[in-house]
Each structure stands twice: as C-alpha cells, then as structure tokens.
PDB file of C-alpha atoms in Angstrom:
ATOM      1  CA  MET A   1     203.563  22.390 259.248  1.00 77.00           C
ATOM      2  CA  ASP A   2     205.925  24.245 261.590  1.00 89.00           C
ATOM      3  CA  ARG A   3     204.098  25.088 264.819  1.00 91.00           C
ATOM      4  CA  ASN A   4     206.395  28.108 265.191  1.00 92.00           C
ATOM      5  CA  ALA A   5     205.152  29.571 261.891  1.00 94.00           C
ATOM      6  CA  PRO A   6     203.010  32.732 262.117  1.00 96.00           C
ATOM      7  CA  VAL A   7     199.249  33.063 261.880  1.00 98.00           C
ATOM      8  CA  GLY A   8     197.987  35.067 258.924  1.00 98.00           C
ATOM      9  CA  VAL A   9     195.254  37.644 259.557  1.00 98.00           C
ATOM     10  CA  PHE A  10     193.619  39.799 256.903  1.00 97.00           C
ATOM     11  CA  ASP A  11     190.925  42.424 256.584  1.00 95.00           C
ATOM     12  CA  SER A  12     189.700  44.976 254.078  1.00 91.00           C
ATOM     13  CA  GLY A  13     191.525  47.645 256.062  1.00 88.00           C
ATOM     14  CA  ILE A  14     192.164  48.518 259.683  1.00 90.00           C
ATOM     15  CA  GLY A  15     189.080  46.993 261.327  1.00 89.00           C
ATOM     16  CA  GLY A  16     190.683  43.562 261.523  1.00 93.00           C
ATOM     17  CA  LEU A  17     193.190  44.993 263.972  1.00 95.00           C
ATOM     18  CA  THR A  18     190.495  44.434 266.620  1.00 93.00           C
ATOM     19  CA  VAL A  19     190.794  40.714 265.803  1.00 95.00           C
ATOM     20  CA  ALA A  20     194.599  40.862 265.828  1.00 96.00           C
ATOM     21  CA  ARG A  21     194.432  42.609 269.209  1.00 95.00           C
ATOM     22  CA  GLU A  22     192.319  39.792 270.668  1.00 95.00           C
ATOM     23  CA  ILE A  23     194.646  37.147 269.207  1.00 97.00           C
ATOM     24  CA  MET A  24     197.586  38.928 270.851  1.00 96.00           C
ATOM     25  CA  ARG A  25     195.710  38.869 274.165  1.00 95.00           C
ATOM     26  CA  GLN A  26     194.482  35.268 274.002  1.00 95.00           C
ATOM     27  CA  THR A  27     197.595  33.700 272.444  1.00 95.00           C
ATOM     28  CA  PRO A  28     200.498  36.026 273.304  1.00 94.00           C
ATOM     29  CA  GLU A  29     203.041  33.405 272.238  1.00 94.00           C
ATOM     30  CA  GLU A  30     201.852  33.378 268.601  1.00 96.00           C
ATOM     31  CA  ARG A  31     203.471  35.279 265.740  1.00 96.00           C
ATOM     32  CA  ILE A  32     201.163  37.221 263.394  1.00 97.00           C
ATOM     33  CA  VAL A  33     201.378  38.439 259.807  1.00 98.00           C
ATOM     34  CA  TYR A  34     198.619  40.994 259.213  1.00 98.00           C
ATOM     35  CA  PHE A  35     197.473  42.326 255.855  1.00 98.00           C
ATOM     36  CA  GLY A  36     195.067  45.250 255.505  1.00 96.00           C
ATOM     37  CA  ASP A  37     193.679  45.892 252.024  1.00 96.00           C
ATOM     38  CA  THR A  38     193.625  49.651 252.526  1.00 94.00           C
ATOM     39  CA  ALA A  39     193.757  50.426 248.793  1.00 95.00           C
ATOM     40  CA  ARG A  40     190.484  48.600 248.107  1.00 93.00           C
ATOM     41  CA  VAL A  41     188.479  49.249 251.276  1.00 87.00           C
ATOM     42  CA  PRO A  42     185.530  49.011 251.812  1.00 84.00           C
ATOM     43  CA  TYR A  43     184.529  45.475 250.851  1.00 87.00           C
ATOM     44  CA  GLY A  44     180.966  45.969 252.063  1.00 82.00           C
ATOM     45  CA  SER A  45     179.714  47.522 248.820  1.00 83.00           C
ATOM     46  CA  LYS A  46     181.439  45.074 246.451  1.00 91.00           C
ATOM     47  CA  SER A  47     180.174  41.915 244.706  1.00 92.00           C
ATOM     48  CA  GLN A  48     180.877  38.374 245.867  1.00 93.00           C
ATOM     49  CA  ASP A  49     183.059  37.667 242.811  1.00 96.00           C
ATOM     50  CA  THR A  50     185.248  40.659 243.628  1.00 96.00           C
ATOM     51  CA  ILE A  51     185.531  39.769 247.315  1.00 95.00           C
ATOM     52  CA  VAL A  52     186.487  36.165 246.477  1.00 97.00           C
ATOM     53  CA  ARG A  53     189.142  37.397 244.025  1.00 98.00           C
ATOM     54  CA  TYR A  54     190.581  39.802 246.600  1.00 98.00           C
ATOM     55  CA  SER A  55     190.609  37.079 249.268  1.00 98.00           C
ATOM     56  CA  ARG A  56     192.455  34.635 247.009  1.00 98.00           C
ATOM     57  CA  GLN A  57     195.110  37.253 246.245  1.00 98.00           C
ATOM     58  CA  ILE A  58     195.647  38.000 249.928  1.00 98.00           C
ATOM     59  CA  ILE A  59     195.813  34.324 250.847  1.00 98.00           C
ATOM     60  CA  ARG A  60     198.464  33.778 248.164  1.00 98.00           C
ATOM     61  CA  PHE A  61     200.458  36.660 249.657  1.00 98.00           C
ATOM     62  CA  LEU A  62     200.131  35.319 253.213  1.00 98.00           C
ATOM     63  CA  ARG A  63     201.261  31.875 252.044  1.00 97.00           C
ATOM     64  CA  THR A  64     204.539  33.458 250.872  1.00 97.00           C
ATOM     65  CA  LYS A  65     205.092  34.335 254.551  1.00 96.00           C
ATOM     66  CA  GLY A  66     204.784  30.680 255.551  1.00 95.00           C
ATOM     67  CA  VAL A  67     201.654  31.051 257.688  1.00 97.00           C
ATOM     68  CA  LYS A  68     200.259  27.947 259.397  1.00 97.00           C
ATOM     69  CA  ALA A  69     196.646  29.155 259.595  1.00 97.00           C
ATOM     70  CA  ILE A  70     194.641  32.122 258.346  1.00 98.00           C
ATOM     71  CA  VAL A  71     191.970  34.217 260.037  1.00 98.00           C
ATOM     72  CA  ILE A  72     189.671  36.188 257.747  1.00 97.00           C
ATOM     73  CA  ALA A  73     189.195  39.148 260.090  1.00 96.00           C
ATOM     74  CA  CYS A  74     186.480  40.676 257.916  1.00 92.00           C
ATOM     75  CA  ASN A  75     182.794  39.877 258.217  1.00 89.00           C
ATOM     76  CA  THR A  76     182.102  40.616 254.546  1.00 90.00           C
ATOM     77  CA  ALA A  77     184.887  38.346 253.308  1.00 93.00           C
ATOM     78  CA  SER A  78     183.882  35.701 255.864  1.00 93.00           C
ATOM     79  CA  ALA A  79     180.318  35.845 254.536  1.00 89.00           C
ATOM     80  CA  TYR A  80     181.175  35.725 250.843  1.00 92.00           C
ATOM     81  CA  ALA A  81     184.586  34.035 250.495  1.00 96.00           C
ATOM     82  CA  LEU A  82     185.362  31.793 253.489  1.00 96.00           C
ATOM     83  CA  GLU A  83     183.492  28.690 252.328  1.00 94.00           C
ATOM     84  CA  ILE A  84     185.123  28.887 248.882  1.00 97.00           C
ATOM     85  CA  VAL A  85     188.721  29.602 249.906  1.00 97.00           C
ATOM     86  CA  ALA A  86     188.691  27.162 252.836  1.00 96.00           C
ATOM     87  CA  LYS A  87     187.958  24.298 250.415  1.00 96.00           C
ATOM     88  CA  GLU A  88     190.918  25.369 248.278  1.00 97.00           C
ATOM     89  CA  SER A  89     193.379  25.453 251.184  1.00 96.00           C
ATOM     90  CA  ASP A  90     195.552  22.827 252.839  1.00 95.00           C
ATOM     91  CA  ILE A  91     195.915  24.924 255.995  1.00 96.00           C
ATOM     92  CA  PRO A  92     193.085  25.904 258.366  1.00 96.00           C
ATOM     93  CA  ILE A  93     191.169  29.063 257.439  1.00 97.00           C
ATOM     94  CA  ILE A  94     188.526  30.489 259.772  1.00 97.00           C
ATOM     95  CA  GLY A  95     186.366  33.604 259.688  1.00 95.00           C
ATOM     96  CA  VAL A  96     184.673  35.811 262.224  1.00 94.00           C
ATOM     97  CA  VAL A  97     181.039  34.856 261.538  1.00 94.00           C
ATOM     98  CA  ASN A  98     180.692  31.387 263.070  1.00 93.00           C
ATOM     99  CA  ALA A  99     182.291  32.285 266.386  1.00 93.00           C
ATOM    100  CA  GLY A 100     180.176  35.425 266.734  1.00 94.00           C
ATOM    101  CA  ALA A 101     176.995  33.584 265.818  1.00 96.00           C
ATOM    102  CA  ARG A 102     177.635  30.875 268.419  1.00 95.00           C
ATOM    103  CA  ALA A 103     178.224  33.461 271.131  1.00 96.00           C
ATOM    104  CA  ALA A 104     175.016  35.330 270.256  1.00 97.00           C
ATOM    105  CA  VAL A 105     172.865  32.201 270.316  1.00 97.00           C
ATOM    106  CA  SER A 106     174.357  31.286 273.675  1.00 96.00           C
ATOM    107  CA  ALA A 107     173.784  34.778 275.085  1.00 97.00           C
ATOM    108  CA  THR A 108     170.206  35.523 274.014  1.00 97.00           C
ATOM    109  CA  ARG A 109     167.417  35.085 276.529  1.00 97.00           C
ATOM    110  CA  ASN A 110     164.388  35.983 274.424  1.00 96.00           C
ATOM    111  CA  GLY A 111     165.625  34.670 271.064  1.00 96.00           C
ATOM    112  CA  LYS A 112     165.688  38.121 269.432  1.00 97.00           C
ATOM    113  CA  ILE A 113     169.113  39.005 268.055  1.00 98.00           C
ATOM    114  CA  GLY A 114     170.238  42.077 266.142  1.00 97.00           C
ATOM    115  CA  VAL A 115     173.120  42.082 263.699  1.00 97.00           C
ATOM    116  CA  ILE A 116     174.801  45.282 262.512  1.00 97.00           C
ATOM    117  CA  GLY A 117     177.282  45.157 259.653  1.00 93.00           C
ATOM    118  CA  THR A 118     178.194  46.343 256.195  1.00 88.00           C
ATOM    119  CA  GLU A 119     175.618  46.289 253.424  1.00 90.00           C
ATOM    120  CA  ALA A 120     177.195  43.119 251.991  1.00 86.00           C
ATOM    121  CA  THR A 121     177.267  41.254 255.300  1.00 89.00           C
ATOM    122  CA  VAL A 122     173.642  42.074 256.084  1.00 92.00           C
ATOM    123  CA  ARG A 123     172.535  41.361 252.500  1.00 90.00           C
ATOM    124  CA  SER A 124     174.232  37.943 252.581  1.00 90.00           C
ATOM    125  CA  GLY A 125     172.069  36.834 255.516  1.00 93.00           C
ATOM    126  CA  VAL A 126     174.993  34.732 256.717  1.00 92.00           C
ATOM    127  CA  TYR A 127     174.476  35.444 260.428  1.00 95.00           C
ATOM    128  CA  THR A 128     170.785  34.558 260.168  1.00 95.00           C
ATOM    129  CA  LYS A 129     171.619  31.312 258.355  1.00 95.00           C
ATOM    130  CA  VAL A 130     174.284  30.217 260.816  1.00 95.00           C
ATOM    131  CA  MET A 131     172.306  31.156 263.935  1.00 97.00           C
ATOM    132  CA  GLN A 132     169.099  29.513 262.749  1.00 96.00           C
ATOM    133  CA  GLU A 133     171.026  26.335 261.983  1.00 96.00           C
ATOM    134  CA  MET A 134     172.039  26.345 265.643  1.00 96.00           C
ATOM    135  CA  ARG A 135     168.597  27.293 266.929  1.00 96.00           C
ATOM    136  CA  PRO A 136     165.708  27.457 264.410  1.00 96.00           C
ATOM    137  CA  ASP A 137     163.452  29.646 266.559  1.00 96.00           C
ATOM    138  CA  ILE A 138     165.967  32.519 266.677  1.00 96.00           C
ATOM    139  CA  GLU A 139     164.619  35.800 265.271  1.00 96.00           C
ATOM    140  CA  VAL A 140     167.393  37.799 263.620  1.00 96.00           C
ATOM    141  CA  THR A 141     167.116  41.438 262.559  1.00 96.00           C
ATOM    142  CA  GLY A 142     169.927  42.773 260.403  1.00 96.00           C
ATOM    143  CA  LYS A 143     170.769  46.439 259.973  1.00 96.00           C
ATOM    144  CA  ALA A 144     173.383  47.797 257.588  1.00 95.00           C
ATOM    145  CA  CYS A 145     175.437  50.646 259.081  1.00 95.00           C
ATOM    146  CA  PRO A 146     177.563  51.786 256.129  1.00 91.00           C
ATOM    147  CA  LEU A 147     178.784  55.033 257.694  1.00 93.00           C
ATOM    148  CA  PHE A 148     180.318  53.363 260.741  1.00 93.00           C
ATOM    149  CA  VAL A 149     183.426  52.208 258.842  1.00 88.00           C
ATOM    150  CA  PRO A 150     184.473  55.647 257.544  1.00 88.00           C
ATOM    151  CA  LEU A 151     183.653  57.229 260.912  1.00 91.00           C
ATOM    152  CA  VAL A 152     185.902  54.736 262.688  1.00 89.00           C
ATOM    153  CA  GLU A 153     188.665  55.110 260.115  1.00 83.00           C
ATOM    154  CA  GLU A 154     188.575  58.876 260.622  1.00 85.00           C
ATOM    155  CA  GLY A 155     188.976  58.331 264.369  1.00 85.00           C
ATOM    156  CA  LEU A 156     185.537  59.759 265.196  1.00 87.00           C
ATOM    157  CA  TRP A 157     184.767  57.134 267.837  1.00 89.00           C
ATOM    158  CA  HIS A 158     183.405  59.630 270.366  1.00 91.00           C
ATOM    159  CA  ASP A 159     181.861  62.309 268.198  1.00 92.00           C
ATOM    160  CA  SER A 160     178.387  63.822 267.983  1.00 94.00           C
ATOM    161  CA  VAL A 161     178.132  62.776 264.309  1.00 94.00           C
ATOM    162  CA  THR A 162     178.818  59.150 265.271  1.00 95.00           C
ATOM    163  CA  ASP A 163     176.283  59.367 268.103  1.00 96.00           C
ATOM    164  CA  GLU A 164     173.645  60.690 265.703  1.00 96.00           C
ATOM    165  CA  MET A 165     174.224  57.971 263.104  1.00 96.00           C
ATOM    166  CA  ALA A 166     174.330  55.242 265.741  1.00 96.00           C
ATOM    167  CA  SER A 167     171.002  56.445 267.150  1.00 96.00           C
ATOM    168  CA  ARG A 168     169.433  56.306 263.677  1.00 96.00           C
ATOM    169  CA  TYR A 169     170.818  52.851 262.930  1.00 97.00           C
ATOM    170  CA  LEU A 170     169.855  51.331 266.283  1.00 96.00           C
ATOM    171  CA  THR A 171     166.285  52.674 266.548  1.00 95.00           C
ATOM    172  CA  PRO A 172     164.733  49.935 264.335  1.00 94.00           C
ATOM    173  CA  LEU A 173     166.566  47.249 266.315  1.00 95.00           C
ATOM    174  CA  LYS A 174     165.313  48.596 269.633  1.00 93.00           C
ATOM    175  CA  GLY A 175     161.791  48.414 268.184  1.00 92.00           C
ATOM    176  CA  ARG A 176     162.277  44.656 267.662  1.00 94.00           C
ATOM    177  CA  TYR A 177     163.087  44.179 271.370  1.00 95.00           C
ATOM    178  CA  ILE A 178     166.452  42.539 270.771  1.00 97.00           C
ATOM    179  CA  ASP A 179     168.365  41.438 273.861  1.00 97.00           C
ATOM    180  CA  THR A 180     171.611  40.627 272.014  1.00 98.00           C
ATOM    181  CA  LEU A 181     173.504  42.598 269.364  1.00 98.00           C
ATOM    182  CA  VAL A 182     176.261  41.175 267.173  1.00 97.00           C
ATOM    183  CA  MET A 183     178.848  43.757 266.159  1.00 96.00           C
ATOM    184  CA  GLY A 184     179.094  42.219 262.705  1.00 94.00           C
ATOM    185  CA  CYS A 185     181.989  44.291 261.391  1.00 91.00           C
ATOM    186  CA  THR A 186     185.471  44.331 262.864  1.00 89.00           C
ATOM    187  CA  HIS A 187     185.449  48.132 263.027  1.00 89.00           C
ATOM    188  CA  TYR A 188     182.437  48.215 265.326  1.00 93.00           C
ATOM    189  CA  PRO A 189     184.048  47.112 268.637  1.00 92.00           C
ATOM    190  CA  LEU A 190     185.781  50.493 268.580  1.00 91.00           C
ATOM    191  CA  LEU A 191     182.286  52.012 268.924  1.00 95.00           C
ATOM    192  CA  ARG A 192     181.377  49.707 271.792  1.00 95.00           C
ATOM    193  CA  SER A 193     180.940  52.450 274.402  1.00 95.00           C
ATOM    194  CA  THR A 194     178.588  54.372 272.082  1.00 96.00           C
ATOM    195  CA  LEU A 195     176.526  51.264 271.344  1.00 96.00           C
ATOM    196  CA  ARG A 196     176.401  50.354 275.045  1.00 96.00           C
ATOM    197  CA  ARG A 197     175.211  53.828 276.009  1.00 95.00           C
ATOM    198  CA  LEU A 198     172.440  53.857 273.394  1.00 95.00           C
ATOM    199  CA  LEU A 199     171.202  50.304 273.959  1.00 95.00           C
ATOM    200  CA  GLY A 200     171.551  50.031 277.740  1.00 94.00           C
ATOM    201  CA  ASP A 201     172.900  47.238 279.895  1.00 93.00           C
ATOM    202  CA  GLU A 202     169.963  44.926 279.129  1.00 94.00           C
ATOM    203  CA  VAL A 203     171.313  44.252 275.617  1.00 97.00           C
ATOM    204  CA  THR A 204     174.316  41.929 275.414  1.00 97.00           C
ATOM    205  CA  LEU A 205     176.965  43.084 272.929  1.00 97.00           C
ATOM    206  CA  VAL A 206     178.734  40.249 271.117  1.00 97.00           C
ATOM    207  CA  ASN A 207     182.231  40.941 269.807  1.00 95.00           C
ATOM    208  CA  PRO A 208     183.103  38.347 267.134  1.00 94.00           C
ATOM    209  CA  ALA A 209     186.749  39.462 267.302  1.00 93.00           C
ATOM    210  CA  TYR A 210     187.096  38.077 270.839  1.00 94.00           C
ATOM    211  CA  GLU A 211     185.159  34.908 270.011  1.00 93.00           C
ATOM    212  CA  THR A 212     187.307  34.306 266.910  1.00 96.00           C
ATOM    213  CA  ALA A 213     190.533  34.605 268.925  1.00 96.00           C
ATOM    214  CA  ILE A 214     189.210  31.929 271.288  1.00 96.00           C
ATOM    215  CA  GLU A 215     188.265  29.716 268.315  1.00 96.00           C
ATOM    216  CA  LEU A 216     191.750  30.152 266.828  1.00 97.00           C
ATOM    217  CA  LYS A 217     193.377  29.193 270.129  1.00 97.00           C
ATOM    218  CA  GLU A 218     191.333  25.974 270.268  1.00 96.00           C
ATOM    219  CA  LEU A 219     191.956  25.230 266.578  1.00 96.00           C
ATOM    220  CA  LEU A 220     195.730  25.553 266.868  1.00 97.00           C
ATOM    221  CA  LYS A 221     195.757  23.310 269.921  1.00 95.00           C
ATOM    222  CA  ALA A 222     193.575  20.689 268.226  1.00 95.00           C
ATOM    223  CA  HIS A 223     195.895  20.578 265.197  1.00 94.00           C
ATOM    224  CA  GLY A 224     199.074  20.604 267.290  1.00 94.00           C
ATOM    225  CA  LEU A 225     199.990  23.953 265.766  1.00 95.00           C
ATOM    226  CA  ASN A 226     200.146  26.118 268.882  1.00 94.00           C
ATOM    227  CA  ARG A 227     203.552  27.710 269.250  1.00 93.00           C
ATOM    228  CA  ASN A 228     205.751  26.665 272.151  1.00 88.00           C
ATOM    229  CA  PRO A 229     206.473  29.937 274.001  1.00 87.00           C
ATOM    230  CA  GLU A 230     209.829  28.540 275.115  1.00 87.00           C
ATOM    231  CA  ASP A 231     211.099  28.168 271.546  1.00 87.00           C
ATOM    232  CA  PRO A 232     213.320  30.996 270.294  1.00 86.00           C
ATOM    233  CA  LEU A 233     211.540  33.676 268.277  1.00 83.00           C
ATOM    234  CA  GLU A 234     212.757  33.881 264.689  1.00 77.00           C
ATOM    235  CA  GLY A 235     212.198  37.210 262.970  1.00 78.00           C
ATOM    236  CA  GLU A 236     209.676  39.873 263.938  1.00 85.00           C
ATOM    237  CA  LYS A 237     206.867  38.657 266.155  1.00 92.00           C
ATOM    238  CA  TYR A 238     204.273  40.863 264.446  1.00 95.00           C
ATOM    239  CA  GLN A 239     204.491  41.901 260.807  1.00 97.00           C
ATOM    240  CA  PHE A 240     202.115  44.357 259.140  1.00 97.00           C
ATOM    241  CA  TYR A 241     201.441  44.849 255.442  1.00 98.00           C
ATOM    242  CA  VAL A 242     198.961  47.036 253.564  1.00 98.00           C
ATOM    243  CA  SER A 243     198.072  47.829 249.976  1.00 97.00           C
ATOM    244  CA  ASP A 244     198.145  51.619 250.581  1.00 96.00           C
ATOM    245  CA  LEU A 245     198.531  54.361 253.216  1.00 93.00           C
ATOM    246  CA  ALA A 246     201.145  52.592 255.330  1.00 96.00           C
ATOM    247  CA  GLU A 247     201.881  55.577 257.564  1.00 94.00           C
ATOM    248  CA  LYS A 248     198.220  56.180 258.404  1.00 91.00           C
ATOM    249  CA  PHE A 249     197.798  52.469 259.158  1.00 94.00           C
ATOM    250  CA  THR A 250     200.839  52.475 261.458  1.00 95.00           C
ATOM    251  CA  ASP A 251     199.479  55.404 263.464  1.00 92.00           C
ATOM    252  CA  PHE A 252     196.070  53.776 263.853  1.00 90.00           C
ATOM    253  CA  ALA A 253     197.501  50.355 264.723  1.00 93.00           C
ATOM    254  CA  THR A 254     199.744  51.833 267.403  1.00 93.00           C
ATOM    255  CA  SER A 255     196.718  53.559 268.949  1.00 89.00           C
ATOM    256  CA  ILE A 256     194.767  50.316 269.511  1.00 90.00           C
ATOM    257  CA  LEU A 257     197.324  47.497 269.790  1.00 92.00           C
ATOM    258  CA  PRO A 258     199.185  46.563 272.995  1.00 87.00           C
ATOM    259  CA  ASP A 259     202.602  47.197 271.418  1.00 84.00           C
ATOM    260  CA  GLU A 260     203.874  50.005 269.229  1.00 85.00           C
ATOM    261  CA  VAL A 261     203.861  49.169 265.522  1.00 91.00           C
ATOM    262  CA  LYS A 262     207.310  50.165 264.312  1.00 88.00           C
ATOM    263  CA  GLU A 263     206.816  49.573 260.600  1.00 93.00           C
ATOM    264  CA  THR A 264     204.109  48.767 258.061  1.00 96.00           C
ATOM    265  CA  GLN A 265     205.155  47.669 254.597  1.00 97.00           C
ATOM    266  CA  LYS A 266     203.162  48.595 251.505  1.00 98.00           C
ATOM    267  CA  ILE A 267     202.889  45.870 248.845  1.00 97.00           C
ATOM    268  CA  ASN A 268     201.221  45.579 245.461  1.00 97.00           C
ATOM    269  CA  ILE A 269     198.571  42.965 246.224  1.00 97.00           C
ATOM    270  CA  GLU A 270     197.530  42.821 242.550  1.00 96.00           C
ATOM    271  CA  GLU A 271     200.776  40.919 241.868  1.00 96.00           C
ATOM    272  CA  TYR A 272     199.492  37.877 243.776  1.00 96.00           C
TER     273      TYR A 272
END
C-alpha cells in the first residue's frame, strides 16, 4: 500500500466533517477523500441491514480513490456496520465508537457516564458494551437526541430552539449524576458550547472525533502508512464527494474546516 495514498472518511452527511477537521489538525500531512451521504441522511432511524448496505457501497466508492485506510466518521454506522465491513476489508477500517469509549472510561471519576446519540446508536447499546468490557462497573445512561442532527444541519447551533431541546434531552442524564458525557454523534461537537453551559464544568465532555483522529494517527504509524510530509503532493490534498446537495455541503464545510472547500462533487452512490 502506498503511504502517500489518501485516507477515506465517510459519514451519513455533514457531521463527519468534525472528524475530518480533527484529522486535518492531528495529521496535517495526510490527504483525505471525504464522502457525505447527504441523499440518505439520517442513518439514525434506519435498520442495520440498510446501514451495512450503505456502508459497503461507500467503501467500494472510496476504494476507487485508492485510499489506504478508512474512517467511519458516523456513530450509527460504526455501531452497526464496522465489525462486518472491517472483516471484509484488506485495508484498516476504524470507527468513532472505540476511541470515544476509551476516553470516557479514562475520564470518569464516579463511573457514571452519559451517552447522547441517534436513536440507532443508543438502541444498539454499543457504547455500553465497549465501555463495560473495559471496566465492568461502569454505569452508562444513553439518551437519544434525534432533533440535534437537523438543528445542526440547519445551522441553528446557538438558537433558543436548540437550547430548549438540549435542556429536555439532558435533564434525565443530570438526574443520574453523570460526570462524563460522550457526544455520540459527529454532529454534536458543534453544539459543545450549549452542552457545556447546560451541564457545567463538572461534567467532562468527550469528543470521539478528536479521539478517533489520534487513533488514526497511531494506526497509520503502526502500519507504516503515515505519509511523508516531504514527498510531493499528487492531486488535490482534500477531496469531497456527496450523494446530494453539493453546494449546501460546500458552504457548511467551508464554515467549519481550516481551509476553504473549493469544490464538492456529487456522485450516484447507488452505482457502487
């Protein structure tokens, strides 16, 4: 495998850009091919069979771009598809769940951890399973927050409607005396300031996007796949593809990524 090949990153839509942003920060020498499945978002309300089928299609597309590793930057797809597709692949594939779970277990002081995510992620119980494998006495409380994704995608990060919904979602978690909260959807770090204000400084917020970027950095180094920054750059450093709404994606990506996104290409993912 060519160590100068790009890393593939995919999500159900725009939320995975928070993972791409952290990868850009932690491994600025790496090239990235990002795919956002904007035509079929959200994944959180879909069945496991559907999510696995979507993930296989996207992986086949990313393989046409010669990627050396793939990051599933979607908690729902990580929960339902990662184990299956990783066994089918001859290149490393990682998700956002394991890294986030490890960070939460390390951070908690009283053993009470909250997880917020899509309905599918919370229903899967994947964070509970992974964290309790690491530390059996951990008490995990999951809370689905289905309206957070559309609120983020509409750009309502600092809006009274978002504040109201966040207050409703977080109240049950505060009643369980959690001291650590996993932002178990890649959209949610964009609501970090709202969550911090409502929960207070005594609750540690865990961002799986950051933890996953660190895991990727270590993985590439361990496999001898980390790109040499002194090698000449072939082609665009960052490439972006979506299944719909390319212009809207470009505007959003430019607003949160370090560099301006000049172009997003729309593809028919059903062909893969």
